mmCIF file of C-alpha atoms in Angstrom:
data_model
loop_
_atom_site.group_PDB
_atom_site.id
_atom_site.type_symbol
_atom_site.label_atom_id
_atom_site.label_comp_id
_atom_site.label_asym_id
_atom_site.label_seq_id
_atom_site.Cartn_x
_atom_site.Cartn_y
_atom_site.Cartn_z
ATOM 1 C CA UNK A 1 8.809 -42.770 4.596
ATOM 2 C CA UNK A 2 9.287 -40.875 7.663
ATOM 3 C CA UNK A 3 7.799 -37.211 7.676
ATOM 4 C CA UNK A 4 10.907 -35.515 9.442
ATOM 5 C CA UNK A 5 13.299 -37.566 6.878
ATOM 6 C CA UNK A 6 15.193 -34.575 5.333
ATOM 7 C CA UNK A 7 14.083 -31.564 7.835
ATOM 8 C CA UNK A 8 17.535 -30.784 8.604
ATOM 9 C CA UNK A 9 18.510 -29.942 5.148
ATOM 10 C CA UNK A 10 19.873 -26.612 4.526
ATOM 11 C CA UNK A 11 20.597 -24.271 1.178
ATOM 12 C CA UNK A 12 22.849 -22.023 0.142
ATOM 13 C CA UNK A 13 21.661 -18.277 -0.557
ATOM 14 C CA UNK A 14 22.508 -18.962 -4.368
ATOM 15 C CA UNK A 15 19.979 -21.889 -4.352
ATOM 16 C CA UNK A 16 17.415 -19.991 -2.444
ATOM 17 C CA UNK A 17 18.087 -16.909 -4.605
ATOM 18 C CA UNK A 18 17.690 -19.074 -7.781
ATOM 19 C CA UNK A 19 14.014 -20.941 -6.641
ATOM 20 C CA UNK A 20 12.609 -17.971 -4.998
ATOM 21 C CA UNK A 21 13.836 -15.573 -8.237
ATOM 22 C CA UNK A 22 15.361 -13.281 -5.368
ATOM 23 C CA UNK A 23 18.664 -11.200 -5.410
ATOM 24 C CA UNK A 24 20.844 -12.447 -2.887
ATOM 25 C CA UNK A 25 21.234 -8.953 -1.989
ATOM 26 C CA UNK A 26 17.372 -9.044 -1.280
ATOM 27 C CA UNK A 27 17.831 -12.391 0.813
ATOM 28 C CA UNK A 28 21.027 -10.331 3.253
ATOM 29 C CA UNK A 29 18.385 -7.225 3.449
ATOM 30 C CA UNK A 30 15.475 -10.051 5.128
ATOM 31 C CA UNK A 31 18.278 -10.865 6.965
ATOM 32 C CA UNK A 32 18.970 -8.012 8.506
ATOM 33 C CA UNK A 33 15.455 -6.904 9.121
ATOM 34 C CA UNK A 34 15.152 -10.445 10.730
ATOM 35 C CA UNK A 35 12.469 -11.719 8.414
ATOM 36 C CA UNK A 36 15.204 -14.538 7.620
ATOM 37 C CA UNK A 37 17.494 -15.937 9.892
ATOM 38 C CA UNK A 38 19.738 -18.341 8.681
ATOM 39 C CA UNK A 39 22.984 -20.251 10.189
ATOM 40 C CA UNK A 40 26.311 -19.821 9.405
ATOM 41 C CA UNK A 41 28.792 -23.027 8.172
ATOM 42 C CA UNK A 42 30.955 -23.746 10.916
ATOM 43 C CA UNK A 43 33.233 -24.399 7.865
ATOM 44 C CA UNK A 44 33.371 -20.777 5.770
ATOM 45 C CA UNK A 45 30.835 -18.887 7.662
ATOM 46 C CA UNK A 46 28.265 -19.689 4.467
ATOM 47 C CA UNK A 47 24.495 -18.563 4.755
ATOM 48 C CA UNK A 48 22.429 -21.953 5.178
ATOM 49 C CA UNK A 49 18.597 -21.605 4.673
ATOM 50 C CA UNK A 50 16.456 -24.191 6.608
ATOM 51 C CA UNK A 51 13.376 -24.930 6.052
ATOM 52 C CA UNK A 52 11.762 -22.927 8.280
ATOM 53 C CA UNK A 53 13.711 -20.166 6.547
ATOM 54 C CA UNK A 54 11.852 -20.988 3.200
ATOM 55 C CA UNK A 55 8.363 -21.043 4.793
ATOM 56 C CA UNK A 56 9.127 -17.201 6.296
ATOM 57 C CA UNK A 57 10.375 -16.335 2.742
ATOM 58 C CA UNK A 58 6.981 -17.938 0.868
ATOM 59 C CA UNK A 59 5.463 -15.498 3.325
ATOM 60 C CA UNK A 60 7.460 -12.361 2.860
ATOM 61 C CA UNK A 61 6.712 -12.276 -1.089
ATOM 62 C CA UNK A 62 3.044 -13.384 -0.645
ATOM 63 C CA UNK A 63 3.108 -10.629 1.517
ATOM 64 C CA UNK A 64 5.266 -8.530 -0.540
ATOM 65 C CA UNK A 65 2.724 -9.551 -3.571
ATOM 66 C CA UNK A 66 -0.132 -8.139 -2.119
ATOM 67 C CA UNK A 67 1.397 -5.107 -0.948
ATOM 68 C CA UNK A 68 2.169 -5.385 2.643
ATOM 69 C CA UNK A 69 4.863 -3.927 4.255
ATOM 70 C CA UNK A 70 8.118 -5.331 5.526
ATOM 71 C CA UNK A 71 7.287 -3.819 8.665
ATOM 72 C CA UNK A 72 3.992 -5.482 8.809
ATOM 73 C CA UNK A 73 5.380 -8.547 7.802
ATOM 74 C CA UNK A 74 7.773 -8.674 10.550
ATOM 75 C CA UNK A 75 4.754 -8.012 12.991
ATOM 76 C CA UNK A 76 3.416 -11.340 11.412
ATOM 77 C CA UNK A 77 6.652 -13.689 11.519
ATOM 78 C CA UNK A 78 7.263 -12.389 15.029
ATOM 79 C CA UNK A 79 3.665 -13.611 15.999
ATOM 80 C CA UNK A 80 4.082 -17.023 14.074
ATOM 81 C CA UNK A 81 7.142 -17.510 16.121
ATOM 82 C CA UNK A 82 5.205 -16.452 19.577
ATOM 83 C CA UNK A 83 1.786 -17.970 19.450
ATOM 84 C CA UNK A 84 1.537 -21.784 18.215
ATOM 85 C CA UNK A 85 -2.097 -21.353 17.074
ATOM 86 C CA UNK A 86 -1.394 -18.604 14.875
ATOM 87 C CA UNK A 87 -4.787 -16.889 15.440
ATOM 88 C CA UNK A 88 -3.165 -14.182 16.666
ATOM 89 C CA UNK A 89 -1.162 -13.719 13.378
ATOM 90 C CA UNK A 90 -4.811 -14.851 11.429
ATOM 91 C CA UNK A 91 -6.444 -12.201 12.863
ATOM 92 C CA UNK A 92 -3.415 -9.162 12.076
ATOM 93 C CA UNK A 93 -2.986 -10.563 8.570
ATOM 94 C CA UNK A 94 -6.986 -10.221 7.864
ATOM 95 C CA UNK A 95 -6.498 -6.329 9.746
ATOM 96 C CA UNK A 96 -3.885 -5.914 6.991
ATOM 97 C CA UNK A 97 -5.207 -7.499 4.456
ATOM 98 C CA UNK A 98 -8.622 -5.588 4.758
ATOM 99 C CA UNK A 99 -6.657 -2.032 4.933
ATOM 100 C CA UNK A 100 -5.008 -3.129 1.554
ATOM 101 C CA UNK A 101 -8.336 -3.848 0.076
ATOM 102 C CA UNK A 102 -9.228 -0.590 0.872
ATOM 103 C CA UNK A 103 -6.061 0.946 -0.519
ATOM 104 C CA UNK A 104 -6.672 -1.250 -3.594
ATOM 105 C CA UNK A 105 -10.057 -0.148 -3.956
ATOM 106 C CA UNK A 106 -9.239 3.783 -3.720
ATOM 107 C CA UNK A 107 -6.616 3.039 -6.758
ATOM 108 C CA UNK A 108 -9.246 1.431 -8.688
ATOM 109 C CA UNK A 109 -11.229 4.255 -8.055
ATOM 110 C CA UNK A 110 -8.804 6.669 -9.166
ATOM 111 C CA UNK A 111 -7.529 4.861 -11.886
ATOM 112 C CA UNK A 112 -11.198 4.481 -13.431
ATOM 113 C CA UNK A 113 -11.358 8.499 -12.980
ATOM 114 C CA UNK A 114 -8.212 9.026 -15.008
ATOM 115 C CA UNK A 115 -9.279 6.506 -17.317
ATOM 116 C CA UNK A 116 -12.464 8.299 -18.211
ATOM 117 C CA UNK A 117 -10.407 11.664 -18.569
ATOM 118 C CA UNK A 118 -8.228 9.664 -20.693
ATOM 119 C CA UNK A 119 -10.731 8.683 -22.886
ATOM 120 C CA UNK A 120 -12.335 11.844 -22.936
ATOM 121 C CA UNK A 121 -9.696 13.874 -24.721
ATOM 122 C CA UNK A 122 -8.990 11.180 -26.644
ATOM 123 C CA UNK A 123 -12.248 11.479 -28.231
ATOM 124 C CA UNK A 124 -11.460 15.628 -28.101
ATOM 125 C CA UNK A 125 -9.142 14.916 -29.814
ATOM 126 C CA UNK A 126 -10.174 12.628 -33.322
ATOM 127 C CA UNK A 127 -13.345 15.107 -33.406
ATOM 128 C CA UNK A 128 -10.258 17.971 -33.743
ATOM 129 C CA UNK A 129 -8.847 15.484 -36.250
ATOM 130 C CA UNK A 130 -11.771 15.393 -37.908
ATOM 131 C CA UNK A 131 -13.002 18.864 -37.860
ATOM 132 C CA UNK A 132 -15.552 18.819 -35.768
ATOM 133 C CA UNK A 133 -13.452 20.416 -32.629
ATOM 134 C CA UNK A 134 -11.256 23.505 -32.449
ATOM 135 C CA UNK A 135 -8.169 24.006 -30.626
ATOM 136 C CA UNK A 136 -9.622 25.779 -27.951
ATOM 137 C CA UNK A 137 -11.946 23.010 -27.083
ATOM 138 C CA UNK A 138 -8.895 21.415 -27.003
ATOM 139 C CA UNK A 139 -7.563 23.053 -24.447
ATOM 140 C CA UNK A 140 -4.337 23.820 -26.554
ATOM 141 C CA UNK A 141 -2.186 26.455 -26.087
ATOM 142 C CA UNK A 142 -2.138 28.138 -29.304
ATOM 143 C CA UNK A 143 1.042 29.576 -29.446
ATOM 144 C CA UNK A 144 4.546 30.182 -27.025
ATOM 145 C CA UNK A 145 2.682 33.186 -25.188
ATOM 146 C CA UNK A 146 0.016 30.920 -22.905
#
């Protein structure tokens, strides 16, 4: 079988929408951010994906998965298109992906410090359930006037 057998094959937004779990709506808004590009039927003026269409929107919601922006993710489909190594657009996505590690890892951070204080008046408050706490160590208000 040849390898470029079926390369000019094109889909309707419906079909891409359907696969990709995507609103149409959310296809036209790629569109007109130029992360997608696709033609137009001579016929009814129809969006047709191609394939290369598909491979930029595999990217966008990997990209949109691990938290990157649409702005960034322009940057990187606009350096796919202008340097056929791709190191260039290797080396931005691992700038990008490193600052979202560090985003990620402040989150963690402050998601283990609410956690704690979660847990912490939890446990405040089955000793008040219990007896063995009083409101104030609560840190109720003990009537409308606080």
């Amino acid at each position: 079988m040849d390898l470029t057998e079926g390369d000019d094959r094109t889909w309707t937004i419906s079909e891409i929408s359907s696969e990709f779990g995507v609103t149409p709506r959310t296809l036209r808004y790629y569109e007109e951010l130029g992360l997608l590009s696709p033609d137009r039927s001579r016929d009814n003026g129809q969006r047709l994906y191609s394939r290369r269409d598909r491979a930029r929107l595999k990217l966008v919601l990997r990209g949109r998965r691990f938290g990157f922006s649409l702005k960034d993710l322009k940057e990187l489909l606009d350096l796919y298109d202008t340097d056929p190594t791709r190191k260039e657009q290797i080396r931005r996505t691992l700038e990008i992906g490193a600052k979202r590690i560090e985003e990620i890892d402040e989150m963690i951070r402050e998601l283990q410090v609410h956690r704690q204080e979660l847990l912490d008046y939890r446990d405040r408050l089955v000793r008040f359930l219990e007896g063995k706490a009083t409101a104030e160590e609560l840190d109720l208000p003990l009537d409308d006037t606080e």
